Tab-separated table of C-alpha atoms (C1' of nucleotides) in Angstrom:
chain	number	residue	atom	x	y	z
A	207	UNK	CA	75.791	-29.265	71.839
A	208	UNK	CA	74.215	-26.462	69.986
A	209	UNK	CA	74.610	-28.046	66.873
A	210	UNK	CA	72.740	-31.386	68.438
A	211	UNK	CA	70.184	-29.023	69.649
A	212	UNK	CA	69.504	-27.408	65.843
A	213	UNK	CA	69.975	-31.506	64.337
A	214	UNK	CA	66.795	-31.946	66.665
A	215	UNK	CA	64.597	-29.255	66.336
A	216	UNK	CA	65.360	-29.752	62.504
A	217	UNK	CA	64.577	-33.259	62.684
A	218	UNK	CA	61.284	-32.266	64.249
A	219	UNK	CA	60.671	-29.790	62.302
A	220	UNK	CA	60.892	-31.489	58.990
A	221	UNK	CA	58.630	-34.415	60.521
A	222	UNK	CA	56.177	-32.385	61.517
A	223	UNK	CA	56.116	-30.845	57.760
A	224	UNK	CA	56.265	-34.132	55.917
A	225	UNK	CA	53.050	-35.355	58.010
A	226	UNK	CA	50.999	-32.057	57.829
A	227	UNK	CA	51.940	-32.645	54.160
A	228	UNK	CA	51.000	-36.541	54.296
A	229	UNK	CA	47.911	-35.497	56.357
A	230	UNK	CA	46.167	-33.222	53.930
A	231	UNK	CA	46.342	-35.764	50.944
A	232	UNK	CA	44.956	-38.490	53.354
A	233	UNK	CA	42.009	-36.328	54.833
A	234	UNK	CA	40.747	-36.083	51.161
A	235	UNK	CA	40.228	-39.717	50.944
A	236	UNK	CA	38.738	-40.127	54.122
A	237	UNK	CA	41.232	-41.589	56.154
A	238	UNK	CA	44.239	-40.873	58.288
A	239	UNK	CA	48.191	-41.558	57.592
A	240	UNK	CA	48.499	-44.661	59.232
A	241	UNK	CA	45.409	-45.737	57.653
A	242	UNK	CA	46.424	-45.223	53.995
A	243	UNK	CA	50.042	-46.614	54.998
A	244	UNK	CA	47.934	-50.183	56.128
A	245	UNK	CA	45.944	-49.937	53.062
A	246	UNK	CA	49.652	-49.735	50.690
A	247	UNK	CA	50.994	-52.210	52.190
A	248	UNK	CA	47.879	-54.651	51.647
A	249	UNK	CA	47.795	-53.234	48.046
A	250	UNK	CA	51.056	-54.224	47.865
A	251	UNK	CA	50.814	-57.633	48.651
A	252	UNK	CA	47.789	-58.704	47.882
A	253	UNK	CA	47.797	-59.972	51.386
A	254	UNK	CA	49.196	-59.899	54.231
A	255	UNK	CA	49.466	-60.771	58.192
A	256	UNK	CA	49.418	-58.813	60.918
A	257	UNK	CA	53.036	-59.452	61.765
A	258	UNK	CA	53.952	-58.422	58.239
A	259	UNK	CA	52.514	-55.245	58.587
A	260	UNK	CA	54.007	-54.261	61.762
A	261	UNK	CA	57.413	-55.376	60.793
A	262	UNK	CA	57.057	-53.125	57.434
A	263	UNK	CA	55.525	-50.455	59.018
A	264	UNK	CA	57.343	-50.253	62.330
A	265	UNK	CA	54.590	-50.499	64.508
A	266	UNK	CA	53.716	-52.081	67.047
A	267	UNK	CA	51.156	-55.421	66.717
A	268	UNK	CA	48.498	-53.529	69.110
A	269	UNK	CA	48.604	-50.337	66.934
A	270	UNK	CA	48.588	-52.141	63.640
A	271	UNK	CA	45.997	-54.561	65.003
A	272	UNK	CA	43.715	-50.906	65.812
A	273	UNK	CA	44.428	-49.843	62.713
A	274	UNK	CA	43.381	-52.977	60.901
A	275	UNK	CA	39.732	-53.453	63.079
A	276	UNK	CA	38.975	-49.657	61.990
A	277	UNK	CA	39.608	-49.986	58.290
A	278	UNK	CA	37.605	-53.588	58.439
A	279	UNK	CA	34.909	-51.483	60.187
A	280	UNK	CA	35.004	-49.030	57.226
A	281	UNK	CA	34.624	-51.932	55.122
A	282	UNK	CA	37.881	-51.146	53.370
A	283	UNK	CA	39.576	-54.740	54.450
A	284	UNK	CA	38.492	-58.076	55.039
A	285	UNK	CA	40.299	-60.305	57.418
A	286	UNK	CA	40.109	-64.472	56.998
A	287	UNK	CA	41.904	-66.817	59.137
A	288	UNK	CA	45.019	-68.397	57.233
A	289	UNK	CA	44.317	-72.009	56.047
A	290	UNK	CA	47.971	-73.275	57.004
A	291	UNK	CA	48.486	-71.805	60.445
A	292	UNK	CA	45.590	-70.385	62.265
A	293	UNK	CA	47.256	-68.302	64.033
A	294	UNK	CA	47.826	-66.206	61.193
A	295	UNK	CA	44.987	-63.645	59.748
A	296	UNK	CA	45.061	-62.983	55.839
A	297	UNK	CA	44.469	-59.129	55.483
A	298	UNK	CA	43.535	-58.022	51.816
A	299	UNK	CA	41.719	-55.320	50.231
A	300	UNK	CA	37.765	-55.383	50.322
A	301	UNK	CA	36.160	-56.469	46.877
A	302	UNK	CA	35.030	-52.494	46.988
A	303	UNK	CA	37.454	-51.103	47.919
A	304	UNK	CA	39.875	-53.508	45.414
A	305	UNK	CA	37.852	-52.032	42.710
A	306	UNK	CA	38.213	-48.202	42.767
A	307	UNK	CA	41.521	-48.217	43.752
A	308	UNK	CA	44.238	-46.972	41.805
A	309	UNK	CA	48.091	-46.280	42.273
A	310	UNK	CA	47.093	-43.417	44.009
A	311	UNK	CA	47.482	-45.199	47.203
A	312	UNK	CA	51.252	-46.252	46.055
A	313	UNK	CA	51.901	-42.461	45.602
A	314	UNK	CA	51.205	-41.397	48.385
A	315	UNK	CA	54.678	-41.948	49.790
A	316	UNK	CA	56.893	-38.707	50.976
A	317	UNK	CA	55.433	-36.685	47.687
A	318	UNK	CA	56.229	-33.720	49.689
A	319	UNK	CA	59.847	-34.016	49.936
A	320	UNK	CA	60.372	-34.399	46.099
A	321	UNK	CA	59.272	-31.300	45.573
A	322	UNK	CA	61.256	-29.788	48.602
A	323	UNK	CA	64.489	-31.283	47.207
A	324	UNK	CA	63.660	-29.649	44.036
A	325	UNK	CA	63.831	-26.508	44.921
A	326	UNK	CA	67.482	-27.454	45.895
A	327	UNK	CA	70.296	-26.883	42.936
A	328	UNK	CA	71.964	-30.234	42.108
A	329	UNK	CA	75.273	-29.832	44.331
A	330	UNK	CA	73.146	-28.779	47.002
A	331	UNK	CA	71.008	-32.225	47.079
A	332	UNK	CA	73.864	-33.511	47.281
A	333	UNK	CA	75.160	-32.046	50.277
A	334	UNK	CA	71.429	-32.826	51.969
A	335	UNK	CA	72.017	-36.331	51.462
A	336	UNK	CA	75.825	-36.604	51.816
A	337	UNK	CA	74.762	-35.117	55.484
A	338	UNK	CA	71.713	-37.219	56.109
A	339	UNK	CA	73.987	-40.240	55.202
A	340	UNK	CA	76.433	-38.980	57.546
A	341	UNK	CA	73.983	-38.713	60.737
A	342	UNK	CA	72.059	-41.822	59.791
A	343	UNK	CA	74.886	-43.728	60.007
A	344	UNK	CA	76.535	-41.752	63.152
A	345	UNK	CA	73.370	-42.690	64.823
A	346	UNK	CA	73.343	-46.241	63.946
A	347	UNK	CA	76.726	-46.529	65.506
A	348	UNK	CA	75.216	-44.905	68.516
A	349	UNK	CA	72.678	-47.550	68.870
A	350	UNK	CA	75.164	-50.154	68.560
A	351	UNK	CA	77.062	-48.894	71.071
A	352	UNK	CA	74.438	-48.513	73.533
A	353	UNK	CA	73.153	-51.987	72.887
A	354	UNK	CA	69.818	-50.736	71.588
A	355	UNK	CA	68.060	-54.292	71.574
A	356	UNK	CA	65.974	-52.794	68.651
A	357	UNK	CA	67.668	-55.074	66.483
A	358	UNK	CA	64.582	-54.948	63.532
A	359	UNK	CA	65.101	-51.039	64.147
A	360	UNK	CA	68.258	-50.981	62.507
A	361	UNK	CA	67.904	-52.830	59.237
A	362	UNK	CA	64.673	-50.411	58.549
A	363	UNK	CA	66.443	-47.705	56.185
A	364	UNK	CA	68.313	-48.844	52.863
A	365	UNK	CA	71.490	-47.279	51.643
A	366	UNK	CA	71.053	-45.844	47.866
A	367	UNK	CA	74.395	-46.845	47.069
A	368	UNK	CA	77.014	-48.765	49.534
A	369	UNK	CA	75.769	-49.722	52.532
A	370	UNK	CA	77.757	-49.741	55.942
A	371	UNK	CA	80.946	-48.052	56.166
A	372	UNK	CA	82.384	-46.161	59.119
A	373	UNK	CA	84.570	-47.397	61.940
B	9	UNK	CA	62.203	-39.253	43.883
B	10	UNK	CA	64.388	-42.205	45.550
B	11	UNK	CA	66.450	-39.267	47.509
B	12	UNK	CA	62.810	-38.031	48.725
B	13	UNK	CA	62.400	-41.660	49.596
B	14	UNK	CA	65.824	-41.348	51.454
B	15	UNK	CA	65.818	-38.310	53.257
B	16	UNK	CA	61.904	-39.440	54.591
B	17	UNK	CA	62.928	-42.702	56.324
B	18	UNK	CA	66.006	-40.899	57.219
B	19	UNK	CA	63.729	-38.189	59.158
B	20	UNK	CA	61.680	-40.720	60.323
B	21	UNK	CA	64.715	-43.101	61.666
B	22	UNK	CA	66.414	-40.168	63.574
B	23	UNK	CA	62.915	-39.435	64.600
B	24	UNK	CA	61.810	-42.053	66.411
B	25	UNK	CA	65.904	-43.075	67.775
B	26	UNK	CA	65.693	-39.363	69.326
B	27	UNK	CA	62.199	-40.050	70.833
B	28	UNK	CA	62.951	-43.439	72.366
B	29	UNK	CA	66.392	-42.642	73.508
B	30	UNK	CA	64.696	-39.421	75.353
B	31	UNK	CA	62.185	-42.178	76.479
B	32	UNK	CA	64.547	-44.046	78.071
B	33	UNK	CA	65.676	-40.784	80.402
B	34	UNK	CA	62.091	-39.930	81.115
B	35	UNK	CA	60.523	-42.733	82.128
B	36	UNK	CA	63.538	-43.386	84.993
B	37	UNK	CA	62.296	-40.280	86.422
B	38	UNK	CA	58.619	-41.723	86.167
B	39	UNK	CA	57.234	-39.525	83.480
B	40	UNK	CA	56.893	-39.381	79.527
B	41	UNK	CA	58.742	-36.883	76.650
B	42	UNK	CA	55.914	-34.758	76.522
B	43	UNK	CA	55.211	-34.741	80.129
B	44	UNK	CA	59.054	-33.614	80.703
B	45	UNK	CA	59.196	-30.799	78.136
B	46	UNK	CA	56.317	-29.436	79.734
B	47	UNK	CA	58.196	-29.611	83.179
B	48	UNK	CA	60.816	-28.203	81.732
B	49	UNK	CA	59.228	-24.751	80.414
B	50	UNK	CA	57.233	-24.119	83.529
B	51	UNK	CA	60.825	-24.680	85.141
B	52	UNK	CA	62.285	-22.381	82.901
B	53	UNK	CA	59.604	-19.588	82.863
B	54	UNK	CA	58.555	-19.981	86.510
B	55	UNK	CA	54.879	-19.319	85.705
B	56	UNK	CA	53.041	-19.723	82.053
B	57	UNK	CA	50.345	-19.692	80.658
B	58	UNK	CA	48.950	-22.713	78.313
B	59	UNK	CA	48.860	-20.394	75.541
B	60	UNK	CA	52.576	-20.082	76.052
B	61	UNK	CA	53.180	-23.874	76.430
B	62	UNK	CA	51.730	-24.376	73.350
B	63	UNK	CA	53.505	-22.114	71.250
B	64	UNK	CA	56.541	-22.931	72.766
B	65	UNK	CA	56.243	-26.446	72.558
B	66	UNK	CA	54.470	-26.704	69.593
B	67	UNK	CA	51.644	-28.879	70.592
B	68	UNK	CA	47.882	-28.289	70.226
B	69	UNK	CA	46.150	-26.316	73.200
B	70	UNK	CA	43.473	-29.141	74.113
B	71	UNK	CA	47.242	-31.728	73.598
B	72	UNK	CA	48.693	-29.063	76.322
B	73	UNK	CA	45.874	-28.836	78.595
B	74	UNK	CA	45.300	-32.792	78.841
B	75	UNK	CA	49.203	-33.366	79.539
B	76	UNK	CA	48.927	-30.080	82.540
B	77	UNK	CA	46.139	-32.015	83.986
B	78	UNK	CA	47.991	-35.031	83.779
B	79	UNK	CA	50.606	-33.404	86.297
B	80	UNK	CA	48.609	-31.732	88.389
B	81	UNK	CA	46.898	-34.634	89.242
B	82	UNK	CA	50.190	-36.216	89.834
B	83	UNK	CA	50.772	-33.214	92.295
B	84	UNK	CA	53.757	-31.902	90.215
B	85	UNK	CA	52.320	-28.924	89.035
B	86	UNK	CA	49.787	-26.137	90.119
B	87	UNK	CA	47.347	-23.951	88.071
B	88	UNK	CA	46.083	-20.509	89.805
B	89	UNK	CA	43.865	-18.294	88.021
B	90	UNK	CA	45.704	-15.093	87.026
B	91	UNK	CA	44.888	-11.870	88.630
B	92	UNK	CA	44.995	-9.726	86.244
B	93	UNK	CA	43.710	-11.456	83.456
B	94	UNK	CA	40.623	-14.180	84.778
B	95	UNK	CA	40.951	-15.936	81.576
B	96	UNK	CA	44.182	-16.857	82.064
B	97	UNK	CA	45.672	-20.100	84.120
B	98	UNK	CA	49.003	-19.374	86.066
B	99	UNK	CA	50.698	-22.630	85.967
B	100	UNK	CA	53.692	-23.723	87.918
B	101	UNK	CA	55.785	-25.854	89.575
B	102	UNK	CA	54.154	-27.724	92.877
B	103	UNK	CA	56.462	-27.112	96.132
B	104	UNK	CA	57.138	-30.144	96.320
B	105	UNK	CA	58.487	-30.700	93.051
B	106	UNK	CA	60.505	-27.220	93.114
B	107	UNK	CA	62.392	-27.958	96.100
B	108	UNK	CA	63.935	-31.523	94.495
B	109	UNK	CA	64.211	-30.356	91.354
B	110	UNK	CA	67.225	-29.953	90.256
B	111	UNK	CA	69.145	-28.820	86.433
B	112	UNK	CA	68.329	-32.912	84.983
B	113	UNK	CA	65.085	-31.140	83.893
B	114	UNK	CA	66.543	-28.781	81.443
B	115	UNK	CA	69.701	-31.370	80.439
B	116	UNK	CA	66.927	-33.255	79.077
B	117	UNK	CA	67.018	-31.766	75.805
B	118	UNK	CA	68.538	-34.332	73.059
B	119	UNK	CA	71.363	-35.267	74.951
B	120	UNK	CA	71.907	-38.280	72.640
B	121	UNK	CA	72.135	-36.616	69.361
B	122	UNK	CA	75.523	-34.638	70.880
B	123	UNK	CA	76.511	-38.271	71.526
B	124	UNK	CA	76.162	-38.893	67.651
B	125	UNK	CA	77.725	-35.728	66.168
B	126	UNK	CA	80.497	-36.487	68.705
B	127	UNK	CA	80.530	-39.617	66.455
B	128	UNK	CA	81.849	-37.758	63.523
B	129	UNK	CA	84.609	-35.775	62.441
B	130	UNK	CA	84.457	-32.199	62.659
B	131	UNK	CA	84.073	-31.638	58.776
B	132	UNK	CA	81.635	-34.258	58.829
B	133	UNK	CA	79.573	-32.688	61.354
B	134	UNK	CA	80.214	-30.056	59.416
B	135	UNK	CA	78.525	-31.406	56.294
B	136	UNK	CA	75.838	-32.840	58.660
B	137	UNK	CA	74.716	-29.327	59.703
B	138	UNK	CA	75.237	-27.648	56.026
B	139	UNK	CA	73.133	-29.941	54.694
B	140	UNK	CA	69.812	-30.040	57.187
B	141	UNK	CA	70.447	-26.271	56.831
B	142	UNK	CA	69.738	-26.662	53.095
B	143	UNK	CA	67.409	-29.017	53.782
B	144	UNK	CA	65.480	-26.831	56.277
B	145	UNK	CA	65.805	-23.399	54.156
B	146	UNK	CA	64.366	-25.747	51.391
B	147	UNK	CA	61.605	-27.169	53.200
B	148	UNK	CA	60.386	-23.484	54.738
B	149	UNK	CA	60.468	-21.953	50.767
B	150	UNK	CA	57.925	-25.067	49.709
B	151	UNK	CA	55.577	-23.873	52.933
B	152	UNK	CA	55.644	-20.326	51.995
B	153	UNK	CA	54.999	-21.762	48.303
B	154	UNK	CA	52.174	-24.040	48.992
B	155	UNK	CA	50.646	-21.593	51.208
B	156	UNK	CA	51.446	-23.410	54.408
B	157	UNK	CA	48.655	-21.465	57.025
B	158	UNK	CA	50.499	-21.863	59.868
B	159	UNK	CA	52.999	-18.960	60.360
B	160	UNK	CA	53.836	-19.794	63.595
B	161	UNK	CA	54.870	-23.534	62.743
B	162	UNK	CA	58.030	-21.294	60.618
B	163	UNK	CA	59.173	-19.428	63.173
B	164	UNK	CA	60.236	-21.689	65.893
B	165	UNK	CA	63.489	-23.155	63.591
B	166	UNK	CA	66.115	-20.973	64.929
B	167	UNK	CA	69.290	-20.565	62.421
B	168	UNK	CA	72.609	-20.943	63.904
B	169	UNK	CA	74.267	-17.529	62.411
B	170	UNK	CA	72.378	-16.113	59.366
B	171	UNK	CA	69.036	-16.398	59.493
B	172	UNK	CA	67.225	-16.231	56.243
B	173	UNK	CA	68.814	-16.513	52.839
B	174	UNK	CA	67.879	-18.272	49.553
B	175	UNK	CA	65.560	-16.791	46.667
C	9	DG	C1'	50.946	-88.321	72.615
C	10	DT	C1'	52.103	-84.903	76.380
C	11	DA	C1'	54.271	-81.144	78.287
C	12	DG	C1'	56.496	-77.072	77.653
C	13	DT	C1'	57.939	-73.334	74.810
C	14	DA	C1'	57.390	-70.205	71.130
C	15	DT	C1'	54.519	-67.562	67.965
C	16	DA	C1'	50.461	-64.660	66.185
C	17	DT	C1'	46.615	-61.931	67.529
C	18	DA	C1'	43.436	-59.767	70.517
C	19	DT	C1'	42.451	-56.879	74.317
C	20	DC	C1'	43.185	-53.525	77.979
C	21	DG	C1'	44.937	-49.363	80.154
C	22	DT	C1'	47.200	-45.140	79.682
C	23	DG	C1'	48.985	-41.304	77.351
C	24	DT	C1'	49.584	-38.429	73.603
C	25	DA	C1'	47.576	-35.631	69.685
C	26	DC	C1'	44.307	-32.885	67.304
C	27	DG	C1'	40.007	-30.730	65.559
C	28	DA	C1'	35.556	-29.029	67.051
C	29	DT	C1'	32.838	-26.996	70.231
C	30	DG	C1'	31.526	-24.751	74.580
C	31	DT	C1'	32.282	-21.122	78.145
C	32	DA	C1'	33.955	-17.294	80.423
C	33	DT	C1'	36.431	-13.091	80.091
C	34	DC	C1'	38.445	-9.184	77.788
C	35	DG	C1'	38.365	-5.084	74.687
C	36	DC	C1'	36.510	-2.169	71.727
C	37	DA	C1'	33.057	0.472	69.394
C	38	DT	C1'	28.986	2.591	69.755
D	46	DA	C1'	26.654	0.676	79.839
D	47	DT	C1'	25.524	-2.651	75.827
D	48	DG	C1'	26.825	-5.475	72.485
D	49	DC	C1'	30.151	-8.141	69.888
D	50	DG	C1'	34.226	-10.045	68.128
D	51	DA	C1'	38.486	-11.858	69.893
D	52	DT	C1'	41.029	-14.527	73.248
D	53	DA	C1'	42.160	-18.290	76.787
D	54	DC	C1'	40.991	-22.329	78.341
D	55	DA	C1'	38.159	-26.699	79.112
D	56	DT	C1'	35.909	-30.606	77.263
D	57	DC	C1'	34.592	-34.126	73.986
D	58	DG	C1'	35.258	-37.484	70.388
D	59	DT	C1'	38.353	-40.010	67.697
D	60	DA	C1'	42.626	-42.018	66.366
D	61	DC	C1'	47.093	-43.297	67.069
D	62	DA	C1'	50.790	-45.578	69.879
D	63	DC	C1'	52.769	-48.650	73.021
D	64	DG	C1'	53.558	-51.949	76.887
D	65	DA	C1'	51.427	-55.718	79.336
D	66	DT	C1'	48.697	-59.469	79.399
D	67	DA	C1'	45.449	-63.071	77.709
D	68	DT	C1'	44.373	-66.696	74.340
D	69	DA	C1'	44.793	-69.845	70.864
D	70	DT	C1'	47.634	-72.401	67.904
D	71	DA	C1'	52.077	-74.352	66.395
D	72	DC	C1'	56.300	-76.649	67.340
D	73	DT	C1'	59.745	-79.310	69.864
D	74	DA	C1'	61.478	-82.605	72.901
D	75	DC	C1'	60.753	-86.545	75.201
DNA sequence: GTAGTATATATCGTGTACGATGTATCGCAT
DNA sequence: ATGCGATACATCGTACACGATATATACTAC
């Protein structure tokens, strides 16, 4: 029970970092974290729906749909209704914005945490992730168990190597 | 790099299964996370202050002050200007509240991640805590590296035995 | 084709969350 | 006592974040 209690405040504590981190890059292009994490995944591919992004991004529609309006307001996306289904709206980059950017967007991901691991001898990294591994997949069993409906939750996070193991 | 990668959706998966599974407990007693922690150190300290609220719970003082009002005006706590000090705001628990109040306020505190160590064998929960130990000790060195401002965001990471060690 | 269901977005209401700014009070130095 | 920087809190503006609901379109069965 103590050690759940320091897994927690760890957890938080480590979140909180990597987004102060995250935070500070994103502030010196003008936007926010959730706002550069829309604009990857448009980079990414080319173009994209509404659905796609909050599926990738694990968010919900009405967030990613906020998101979306204020970047479109900044004039950093353009939004056309999809030819085959209109029900569907094409996100993509603004002609601007497509322009001047460069991978720096794609970068942007967790830079923090390299360098954090770094500062960790080899063996040790290993027993970071060996651990993380470990509760990642402790907790995935606890959602099962519980019957977390979440199914989409679950298949979020990869495996480097193999992937489910455990009871 | 791709074990950055890891250990950040890792974060953010325990993250957010720690935040809705607390969800889930708050909102049968009618209230939100934030709304309960808050409960939960005026419960603890009988009276605070919001300077002490936010440094205990690690939230911004206008964050603290909105989520206060937020249960006052849902009659569960009360503010009283302190007598000694007019700047300060007493805050505690409304009668009401304190009489049927019982320890479910302080139990609160992630319950479900004993239910996943619980999950794992002993050396494996060992390996678990070793490593966001390493992890942590890691992540504090790159703050005092880059800089980090914030002081106070180190020192709320208590260590299980020995406190501070590496380089 | 029509009805009924499912899907994709938009919109609304509420609650964090935080930085910036305003206001009153406290303490200290003069 | 007067002035001034520091402190505690309130308030404002903006941006997530999410559930609930509305709306339009697609699909399916008949």
């Amino acid at each position: 029970m103590d050690s759940a209690n320091f897994i927690g405040e760890s957890i938080d504590f480590i979140h909180r970092y990597t987004m102060k981190s995250l935070q500070k890059t994103a502030e010196e292009h003008g936007v926010t974290i959730p706002q550069i994490r829309v604009i990857g995944e448009v980079f990414a591919h080319k173009t994209v729906s509404i659905k796609q992004l909050t599926q990738n991004l694990k968010m919900t529609q009405s967030t990613v749909s906020d998101i979306v309006d204020r970047l479109i307001s900044k004039e950093y996306l353009v939004k056309t209704p999809n030819k085959n289904d209109k029900r569907l709206v094409d996100i993509s980059l603004s002609a601007r914005l497509a322009d001047n950017i460069n991978e720096s967007v794609t970068e942007l991901t967790n830079q923090s945490l390299v360098g954090v691991l770094n500062l960790l001898k080899q063996d040790e990294q290993k027993t970071v992730i060996k651990g993380m591994e470990l509760l990642v997949s402790a907790v995935k069993d606890k959602m099962i168990e519980e019957g977390m409906e979440n199914r989409e939750f679950l298949d979020i996070l990869y495996f480097p190597e193999k992937d489910q193991r455990r009871r």
